[in-house]
PDB file of C-alpha atoms and ligand atoms in Angstrom:
ATOM      1  CA  MET D   1     -40.758 -23.086  10.794  1.00 71.00           C
ATOM      2  CA  LYS D   2     -37.740 -22.692   8.493  1.00 79.00           C
ATOM      3  CA  GLN D   3     -39.408 -20.930   5.142  1.00 88.00           C
ATOM      4  CA  ASN D   4     -37.548 -19.640   1.980  1.00 94.00           C
ATOM      5  CA  PHE D   5     -37.461 -15.771   0.764  1.00 98.00           C
ATOM      6  CA  ALA D   6     -36.320 -14.394  -2.328  1.00 98.00           C
ATOM      7  CA  ILE D   7     -35.028 -10.549  -2.196  1.00 98.00           C
ATOM      8  CA  VAL D   8     -35.209  -8.312  -5.000  1.00 98.00           C
ATOM      9  CA  GLY D   9     -32.924  -5.300  -4.462  1.00 98.00           C
ATOM     10  CA  LEU D  10     -29.931  -4.900  -1.729  1.00 97.00           C
ATOM     11  CA  GLY D  11     -30.145  -1.212  -0.821  1.00 95.00           C
ATOM     12  CA  ARG D  12     -31.077  -0.570   2.709  1.00 94.00           C
ATOM     13  CA  PHE D  13     -34.419  -1.764   3.246  1.00 95.00           C
ATOM     14  CA  GLY D  14     -33.740  -4.790   1.169  1.00 97.00           C
ATOM     15  CA  GLY D  15     -30.640  -5.404   2.713  1.00 97.00           C
ATOM     16  CA  SER D  16     -31.533  -5.391   6.298  1.00 96.00           C
ATOM     17  CA  ILE D  17     -34.251  -7.858   5.699  1.00 97.00           C
ATOM     18  CA  CYS D  18     -31.758  -9.973   4.324  1.00 97.00           C
ATOM     19  CA  ARG D  19     -29.240  -9.763   7.692  1.00 97.00           C
ATOM     20  CA  THR D  20     -32.521 -10.210  10.060  1.00 96.00           C
ATOM     21  CA  LEU D  21     -33.869 -13.551   8.406  1.00 96.00           C
ATOM     22  CA  ILE D  22     -30.468 -14.806   8.513  1.00 96.00           C
ATOM     23  CA  GLU D  23     -29.979 -14.196  11.794  1.00 95.00           C
ATOM     24  CA  SER D  24     -33.284 -15.586  12.123  1.00 93.00           C
ATOM     25  CA  GLY D  25     -32.041 -18.200  11.210  1.00 93.00           C
ATOM     26  CA  GLN D  26     -33.988 -18.677   7.751  1.00 94.00           C
ATOM     27  CA  GLU D  27     -33.116 -19.558   4.240  1.00 96.00           C
ATOM     28  CA  VAL D  28     -31.867 -15.999   1.943  1.00 97.00           C
ATOM     29  CA  LEU D  29     -31.857 -15.751  -2.103  1.00 98.00           C
ATOM     30  CA  ALA D  30     -30.835 -12.331  -2.305  1.00 98.00           C
ATOM     31  CA  ILE D  31     -30.564 -10.671  -5.936  1.00 98.00           C
ATOM     32  CA  ASP D  32     -29.565  -7.128  -7.396  1.00 98.00           C
ATOM     33  CA  ASN D  33     -28.780  -6.320 -10.836  1.00 97.00           C
ATOM     34  CA  ASN D  34     -25.233  -4.119  -8.974  1.00 97.00           C
ATOM     35  CA  GLU D  35     -22.483  -6.792  -8.964  1.00 98.00           C
ATOM     36  CA  ASP D  36     -20.643  -5.053  -5.607  1.00 98.00           C
ATOM     37  CA  ARG D  37     -23.852  -5.185  -4.141  1.00 97.00           C
ATOM     38  CA  VAL D  38     -24.212  -8.867  -4.807  1.00 98.00           C
ATOM     39  CA  ASN D  39     -21.024  -9.451  -3.878  1.00 98.00           C
ATOM     40  CA  GLU D  40     -21.669  -7.524  -0.195  1.00 97.00           C
ATOM     41  CA  TYR D  41     -24.509  -9.656   0.514  1.00 97.00           C
ATOM     42  CA  MET D  42     -22.549 -13.336  -0.917  1.00 97.00           C
ATOM     43  CA  ASN D  43     -21.152 -14.175   2.511  1.00 96.00           C
ATOM     44  CA  ILE D  44     -24.118 -12.874   4.424  1.00 97.00           C
ATOM     45  CA  ALA D  45     -27.628 -14.394   2.322  1.00 97.00           C
ATOM     46  CA  THR D  46     -27.484 -18.172   1.642  1.00 97.00           C
ATOM     47  CA  HIS D  47     -27.015 -17.520  -1.875  1.00 97.00           C
ATOM     48  CA  ALA D  48     -26.192 -14.079  -3.883  1.00 98.00           C
ATOM     49  CA  VAL D  49     -27.060 -13.699  -7.594  1.00 98.00           C
ATOM     50  CA  VAL D  50     -26.542 -10.820  -9.962  1.00 98.00           C
ATOM     51  CA  ALA D  51     -29.333 -10.991 -12.081  1.00 98.00           C
ATOM     52  CA  ASN D  52     -32.048  -8.442 -13.483  1.00 97.00           C
ATOM     53  CA  ALA D  53     -35.024  -9.189 -12.149  1.00 97.00           C
ATOM     54  CA  GLN D  54     -37.443  -7.576 -14.567  1.00 97.00           C
ATOM     55  CA  ASP D  55     -36.069 -10.681 -17.269  1.00 97.00           C
ATOM     56  CA  GLU D  56     -39.151 -13.192 -16.731  1.00 97.00           C
ATOM     57  CA  MET D  57     -36.564 -15.983 -18.291  1.00 97.00           C
ATOM     58  CA  THR D  58     -34.182 -15.001 -15.405  1.00 97.00           C
ATOM     59  CA  LEU D  59     -36.629 -14.997 -12.654  1.00 97.00           C
ATOM     60  CA  ARG D  60     -37.689 -18.659 -14.236  1.00 97.00           C
ATOM     61  CA  SER D  61     -34.626 -19.567 -14.427  1.00 97.00           C
ATOM     62  CA  LEU D  62     -33.991 -18.603  -9.834  1.00 97.00           C
ATOM     63  CA  GLY D  63     -37.318 -20.839  -9.253  1.00 97.00           C
ATOM     64  CA  ILE D  64     -38.950 -18.204  -7.608  1.00 97.00           C
ATOM     65  CA  ARG D  65     -41.912 -19.773  -8.491  1.00 96.00           C
ATOM     66  CA  ASN D  66     -41.098 -22.010  -5.786  1.00 96.00           C
ATOM     67  CA  PHE D  67     -40.425 -19.353  -2.668  1.00 97.00           C
ATOM     68  CA  ASP D  68     -42.695 -18.853   0.195  1.00 96.00           C
ATOM     69  CA  HIS D  69     -42.008 -15.320   0.189  1.00 97.00           C
ATOM     70  CA  VAL D  70     -40.945 -12.479  -2.678  1.00 98.00           C
ATOM     71  CA  ILE D  71     -39.650  -9.150  -1.339  1.00 98.00           C
ATOM     72  CA  VAL D  72     -39.473  -6.077  -4.337  1.00 98.00           C
ATOM     73  CA  ALA D  73     -37.253  -3.988  -2.273  1.00 97.00           C
ATOM     74  CA  ILE D  74     -36.196  -2.431  -5.526  1.00 96.00           C
ATOM     75  CA  GLY D  75     -36.356   1.448  -4.941  1.00 81.00           C
ATOM     76  CA  GLU D  76     -36.496   4.032  -7.638  1.00 89.00           C
ATOM     77  CA  ASP D  77     -37.383   2.408 -10.183  1.00 95.00           C
ATOM     78  CA  ILE D  78     -40.571   2.368 -10.070  1.00 96.00           C
ATOM     79  CA  GLN D  79     -41.199   0.839 -13.061  1.00 96.00           C
ATOM     80  CA  ALA D  80     -39.306  -2.684 -12.245  1.00 97.00           C
ATOM     81  CA  SER D  81     -40.607  -2.394  -8.851  1.00 97.00           C
ATOM     82  CA  ILE D  82     -44.472  -2.908 -10.759  1.00 97.00           C
ATOM     83  CA  LEU D  83     -43.177  -5.460 -13.208  1.00 97.00           C
ATOM     84  CA  VAL D  84     -41.007  -7.744 -11.019  1.00 98.00           C
ATOM     85  CA  THR D  85     -43.941  -7.682  -8.871  1.00 98.00           C
ATOM     86  CA  LEU D  86     -46.761  -8.493 -11.074  1.00 97.00           C
ATOM     87  CA  MET D  87     -44.191 -11.268 -12.768  1.00 97.00           C
ATOM     88  CA  VAL D  88     -43.511 -12.878  -9.238  1.00 98.00           C
ATOM     89  CA  LYS D  89     -47.659 -12.692  -8.830  1.00 97.00           C
ATOM     90  CA  GLU D  90     -48.345 -14.427 -11.508  1.00 96.00           C
ATOM     91  CA  MET D  91     -45.695 -17.303 -11.497  1.00 97.00           C
ATOM     92  CA  GLY D  92     -48.115 -17.969  -7.950  1.00 97.00           C
ATOM     93  CA  VAL D  93     -45.484 -16.624  -5.442  1.00 97.00           C
ATOM     94  CA  PRO D  94     -48.382 -16.897  -2.256  1.00 97.00           C
ATOM     95  CA  SER D  95     -46.483 -13.858  -0.017  1.00 97.00           C
ATOM     96  CA  VAL D  96     -45.215 -11.181  -1.822  1.00 98.00           C
ATOM     97  CA  VAL D  97     -44.202  -7.576   0.355  1.00 97.00           C
ATOM     98  CA  ALA D  98     -43.020  -4.854  -2.395  1.00 97.00           C
ATOM     99  CA  LYS D  99     -42.155  -1.268  -1.114  1.00 97.00           C
ATOM    100  CA  ALA D 100     -43.573   1.634  -2.434  1.00 96.00           C
ATOM    101  CA  GLN D 101     -41.996   4.853  -3.122  1.00 93.00           C
ATOM    102  CA  ASN D 102     -45.253   6.854  -2.836  1.00 91.00           C
ATOM    103  CA  SER D 103     -48.778   6.375  -2.284  1.00 89.00           C
ATOM    104  CA  TYR D 104     -49.369   6.392  -6.368  1.00 92.00           C
ATOM    105  CA  HIS D 105     -46.957   3.823  -6.410  1.00 94.00           C
ATOM    106  CA  ALA D 106     -48.975   1.802  -3.337  1.00 94.00           C
ATOM    107  CA  ARG D 107     -51.976   1.556  -4.997  1.00 93.00           C
ATOM    108  CA  VAL D 108     -50.552   0.389  -8.086  1.00 95.00           C
ATOM    109  CA  LEU D 109     -48.829  -2.332  -5.967  1.00 95.00           C
ATOM    110  CA  GLU D 110     -51.708  -3.277  -4.323  1.00 95.00           C
ATOM    111  CA  LYS D 111     -54.603  -3.738  -7.310  1.00 95.00           C
ATOM    112  CA  ILE D 112     -51.616  -5.540  -9.133  1.00 94.00           C
ATOM    113  CA  GLY D 113     -51.496  -8.214  -6.031  1.00 95.00           C
ATOM    114  CA  ALA D 114     -49.163  -7.391  -4.011  1.00 96.00           C
ATOM    115  CA  ASP D 115     -49.818  -9.172  -0.546  1.00 97.00           C
ATOM    116  CA  ARG D 116     -48.231  -6.759   1.586  1.00 95.00           C
ATOM    117  CA  VAL D 117     -47.146  -2.846   0.211  1.00 95.00           C
ATOM    118  CA  VAL D 118     -45.104  -1.109   2.535  1.00 94.00           C
ATOM    119  CA  HIS D 119     -44.254   2.470   2.625  1.00 92.00           C
ATOM    120  CA  PRO D 120     -41.103   3.063   4.941  1.00 90.00           C
ATOM    121  CA  GLU D 121     -39.541   6.322   4.757  1.00 87.00           C
ATOM    122  CA  ARG D 122     -44.285   7.676   5.225  1.00 88.00           C
ATOM    123  CA  ASP D 123     -44.136   5.199   7.900  1.00 86.00           C
ATOM    124  CA  MET D 124     -41.132   6.486  10.000  1.00 88.00           C
ATOM    125  CA  GLY D 125     -42.688   9.618   9.645  1.00 90.00           C
ATOM    126  CA  ILE D 126     -45.546   9.488  11.057  1.00 87.00           C
ATOM    127  CA  ARG D 127     -44.273   7.236  14.290  1.00 85.00           C
ATOM    128  CA  ILE D 128     -41.292   9.867  14.739  1.00 89.00           C
ATOM    129  CA  ALA D 129     -43.847  12.888  14.126  1.00 89.00           C
ATOM    130  CA  HIS D 130     -46.084  11.396  16.946  1.00 85.00           C
ATOM    131  CA  ASN D 131     -43.250  11.065  19.294  1.00 84.00           C
ATOM    132  CA  LEU D 132     -42.248  14.202  18.539  1.00 87.00           C
ATOM    133  CA  VAL D 133     -45.967  16.138  19.232  1.00 84.00           C
ATOM    134  CA  SER D 134     -46.408  13.761  22.961  1.00 86.00           C
ATOM    135  CA  LYS D 135     -44.887  13.914  25.079  1.00 85.00           C
ATOM    136  CA  ASN D 136     -45.953  10.528  26.620  1.00 91.00           C
ATOM    137  CA  ILE D 137     -46.509   8.682  23.277  1.00 89.00           C
ATOM    138  CA  LEU D 138     -42.737   6.856  22.555  1.00 89.00           C
ATOM    139  CA  ASP D 139     -43.923   4.753  20.050  1.00 89.00           C
ATOM    140  CA  TYR D 140     -47.293   4.808  17.492  1.00 86.00           C
ATOM    141  CA  LEU D 141     -48.137   2.252  14.426  1.00 86.00           C
ATOM    142  CA  GLU D 142     -50.678   3.306  11.806  1.00 82.00           C
ATOM    143  CA  LEU D 143     -53.273  -0.641  11.902  1.00 86.00           C
ATOM    144  CA  SER D 144     -54.812   1.333   9.437  1.00 85.00           C
ATOM    145  CA  ASP D 145     -56.321   4.299   8.692  1.00 83.00           C
ATOM    146  CA  ASP D 146     -58.212   4.198  12.236  1.00 90.00           C
ATOM    147  CA  PHE D 147     -56.745   1.846  14.491  1.00 92.00           C
ATOM    148  CA  SER D 148     -53.140   2.160  16.109  1.00 92.00           C
ATOM    149  CA  LEU D 149     -51.094   0.451  18.288  1.00 93.00           C
ATOM    150  CA  VAL D 150     -49.102   2.959  21.005  1.00 93.00           C
ATOM    151  CA  GLU D 151     -46.600   2.762  23.290  1.00 95.00           C
ATOM    152  CA  ILE D 152     -47.730   5.643  26.277  1.00 95.00           C
ATOM    153  CA  ARG D 153     -45.946   6.553  28.966  1.00 94.00           C
ATOM    154  CA  VAL D 154     -48.207   6.058  32.266  1.00 95.00           C
ATOM    155  CA  ALA D 155     -47.123  10.184  33.061  1.00 92.00           C
ATOM    156  CA  ASN D 156     -50.286  11.182  35.314  1.00 93.00           C
ATOM    157  CA  PRO D 157     -50.515  10.199  38.593  1.00 94.00           C
ATOM    158  CA  LYS D 158     -54.417   9.264  38.375  1.00 94.00           C
ATOM    159  CA  PHE D 159     -53.169   5.635  37.064  1.00 94.00           C
ATOM    160  CA  PHE D 160     -50.524   5.068  39.304  1.00 95.00           C
ATOM    161  CA  ASN D 161     -51.078   1.651  41.629  1.00 96.00           C
ATOM    162  CA  LYS D 162     -54.570   1.143  39.823  1.00 95.00           C
ATOM    163  CA  SER D 163     -55.369  -2.236  37.990  1.00 95.00           C
ATOM    164  CA  LEU D 164     -56.603  -2.186  35.055  1.00 94.00           C
ATOM    165  CA  LEU D 165     -59.898  -3.221  36.757  1.00 93.00           C
ATOM    166  CA  GLU D 166     -59.693  -0.233  38.813  1.00 93.00           C
ATOM    167  CA  LEU D 167     -58.962   2.242  36.102  1.00 92.00           C
ATOM    168  CA  ASN D 168     -62.177   0.653  34.183  1.00 89.00           C
ATOM    169  CA  PHE D 169     -59.651   0.916  30.817  1.00 87.00           C
ATOM    170  CA  ARG D 170     -62.062  -0.558  28.027  1.00 88.00           C
ATOM    171  CA  GLN D 171     -64.870   0.662  29.346  1.00 91.00           C
ATOM    172  CA  ARG D 172     -63.707   4.320  29.994  1.00 92.00           C
ATOM    173  CA  PHE D 173     -60.964   4.561  26.494  1.00 93.00           C
ATOM    174  CA  GLY D 174     -62.262   2.319  24.842  1.00 93.00           C
ATOM    175  CA  LEU D 175     -59.092   0.694  24.410  1.00 94.00           C
ATOM    176  CA  THR D 176     -57.103  -2.706  25.202  1.00 93.00           C
ATOM    177  CA  VAL D 177     -53.924  -2.848  27.256  1.00 95.00           C
ATOM    178  CA  VAL D 178     -51.726  -5.559  25.181  1.00 94.00           C
ATOM    179  CA  ALA D 179     -48.891  -5.328  27.517  1.00 95.00           C
ATOM    180  CA  ILE D 180     -46.552  -2.945  30.163  1.00 96.00           C
ATOM    181  CA  ARG D 181     -43.751  -2.355  29.902  1.00 96.00           C
ATOM    182  CA  ARG D 182     -42.650  -2.093  33.815  1.00 95.00           C
ATOM    183  CA  SER D 183     -39.230   0.199  34.074  1.00 91.00           C
ATOM    184  CA  ASN D 184     -36.791  -2.886  35.130  1.00 92.00           C
ATOM    185  CA  GLY D 185     -38.034  -3.925  31.655  1.00 90.00           C
ATOM    186  CA  GLU D 186     -40.279  -7.111  32.544  1.00 94.00           C
ATOM    187  CA  VAL D 187     -42.794  -6.942  29.791  1.00 94.00           C
ATOM    188  CA  VAL D 188     -46.405  -8.243  31.098  1.00 94.00           C
ATOM    189  CA  VAL D 189     -48.270  -9.723  28.311  1.00 94.00           C
ATOM    190  CA  SER D 190     -51.614  -9.460  27.964  1.00 93.00           C
ATOM    191  CA  PRO D 191     -51.952  -8.217  31.642  1.00 95.00           C
ATOM    192  CA  ASP D 192     -55.453  -8.974  33.121  1.00 93.00           C
ATOM    193  CA  ALA D 193     -57.933  -6.766  34.339  1.00 92.00           C
ATOM    194  CA  ASN D 194     -56.305  -7.216  37.886  1.00 94.00           C
ATOM    195  CA  GLU D 195     -52.736  -6.147  36.536  1.00 95.00           C
ATOM    196  CA  PHE D 196     -51.868  -3.002  38.393  1.00 95.00           C
ATOM    197  CA  VAL D 197     -50.255   0.054  36.333  1.00 95.00           C
ATOM    198  CA  ARG D 198     -47.086   1.693  38.113  1.00 95.00           C
ATOM    199  CA  GLU D 199     -45.478   4.919  37.492  1.00 93.00           C
ATOM    200  CA  ASN D 200     -42.769   4.765  35.385  1.00 91.00           C
ATOM    201  CA  ASP D 201     -44.967   1.730  33.221  1.00 96.00           C
ATOM    202  CA  ASN D 202     -45.426   2.145  29.350  1.00 95.00           C
ATOM    203  CA  LEU D 203     -48.378   0.805  28.060  1.00 96.00           C
ATOM    204  CA  LEU D 204     -49.102  -0.792  24.477  1.00 95.00           C
ATOM    205  CA  VAL D 205     -52.578  -0.027  23.876  1.00 95.00           C
ATOM    206  CA  ILE D 206     -54.534  -0.911  20.345  1.00 95.00           C
ATOM    207  CA  GLY D 207     -57.912   0.609  19.486  1.00 94.00           C
ATOM    208  CA  GLU D 208     -58.638   3.791  17.735  1.00 94.00           C
ATOM    209  CA  THR D 209     -56.793   6.229  16.731  1.00 91.00           C
ATOM    210  CA  ASP D 210     -59.350   8.973  18.011  1.00 92.00           C
ATOM    211  CA  ASP D 211     -59.336   6.964  21.501  1.00 94.00           C
ATOM    212  CA  VAL D 212     -55.830   6.691  21.406  1.00 92.00           C
ATOM    213  CA  ASP D 213     -55.799  10.460  21.762  1.00 90.00           C
ATOM    214  CA  VAL D 214     -57.728  11.185  24.081  1.00 92.00           C
ATOM    215  CA  LEU D 215     -55.894   8.980  26.009  1.00 93.00           C
ATOM    216  CA  ASP D 216     -52.937  10.734  25.768  1.00 91.00           C
ATOM    217  CA  GLU D 217     -54.648  13.665  26.611  1.00 90.00           C
ATOM    218  CA  LYS D 218     -55.606  12.498  30.270  1.00 88.00           C
ATOM    219  CA  MET D 219     -51.829  11.130  30.464  1.00 88.00           C
ATOM    220  CA  ASN D 220     -50.705  15.368  30.543  1.00 80.00           C
TER     221      ASN D 220
HETATM  222  P1  LIG I 301     -32.512   1.675  -0.766  1.00 97.57           P
HETATM  223  O1  LIG I 301     -33.994   2.710  -0.050  1.00 97.57           O
HETATM  224  O2  LIG I 301     -33.724   0.337  -0.288  1.00 97.57           O
HETATM  225  O3  LIG I 301     -31.407   1.784  -0.210  1.00 97.57           O
HETATM  226  P2  LIG I 301     -32.422   1.567  -2.993  1.00 97.57           P
HETATM  227  O4  LIG I 301     -32.828   2.303  -4.380  1.00 97.57           O
HETATM  228  O5  LIG I 301     -30.695   2.205  -3.282  1.00 97.57           O
HETATM  229  O6  LIG I 301     -33.401   1.751  -2.554  1.00 97.57           O
HETATM  230  O7  LIG I 301     -31.650   0.236  -3.432  1.00 97.57           O
HETATM  231  C1  LIG I 301     -32.500  -0.547  -4.464  1.00 97.57           C
HETATM  232  C2  LIG I 301     -32.163  -1.967  -4.934  1.00 97.57           C
HETATM  233  O8  LIG I 301     -32.510  -2.380  -5.994  1.00 97.57           O
HETATM  234  C3  LIG I 301     -30.653  -1.737  -6.202  1.00 97.57           C
HETATM  235  O9  LIG I 301     -29.479  -2.220  -5.068  1.00 97.57           O
HETATM  236  C4  LIG I 301     -31.114  -1.759  -7.200  1.00 97.57           C
HETATM  237  O10 LIG I 301     -29.142  -2.166  -7.660  1.00 97.57           O
HETATM  238  C5  LIG I 301     -31.414  -2.768  -7.308  1.00 97.57           C
HETATM  239  N1  LIG I 301     -32.764  -3.216  -8.837  1.00 97.57           N
HETATM  240  C6  LIG I 301     -33.138  -2.159  -9.662  1.00 97.57           C
HETATM  241  N2  LIG I 301     -33.119  -2.501 -10.190  1.00 97.57           N
HETATM  242  C7  LIG I 301     -33.147  -3.855 -10.095  1.00 97.57           C
HETATM  243  C8  LIG I 301     -33.613  -5.347 -11.211  1.00 97.57           C
HETATM  244  N3  LIG I 301     -34.553  -4.322 -11.926  1.00 97.57           N
HETATM  245  N4  LIG I 301     -33.082  -6.007 -10.346  1.00 97.57           N
HETATM  246  C9  LIG I 301     -32.303  -6.366  -9.512  1.00 97.57           C
HETATM  247  N5  LIG I 301     -32.326  -5.053  -8.520  1.00 97.57           N
HETATM  248  C10 LIG I 301     -32.377  -3.716  -9.287  1.00 97.57           C
END
């Protein structure tokens, strides 16, 4: 279904959201107060305008309240990010995603009603660090304080050529395998208990972070 998006701030973060949305066929209004940035997106976004989003009248005249999603991708200027998030929420936009610079900023954005607060530098840092400390964890996504989704390489021969049932995966580790990525690139989504785990497979598992750590140790 086609939805419409407005992005405030066309830095690296807002810019990459804009390109990806357009590639997936969505309509995007791109807003930035920097004319050069707007020129860069003139032929990419559905519409691109030079505007100061901190000005309420400007936001109203752009019809911001009619958008399904607004992404507040303002970088350094925390005050502007907070003010714009507050205004678009007050105008009744149902889905507001805001980028936080630090954890205090994130808390304020959550308090004033941002539907989703993202912290790209911190989140990417966590993902990279987990990948660096474990030789088998290929990707790591923190879902909450306690839960994670990880992609882990099947490195221990004890796991080779056994079904998930034989491995007693859920009971033994308390984790759910949501997909198996085979070495030939094939992905088995939502594998059933009879699916076999093979050497060089990657497992996408979801569960409590403590349980993920136990599985990671068992892979060595
Ligand atoms: P990133 O880390 O994503 O590259 P930047 O700080 O480079 O972040 O980008 C943020 C963008 O937001 C800049 O292009 C800046 O011009 C824009 N911006 C900042 N304040 C406003 C505002 N009040 N109205 C519109 N755009 C803004």
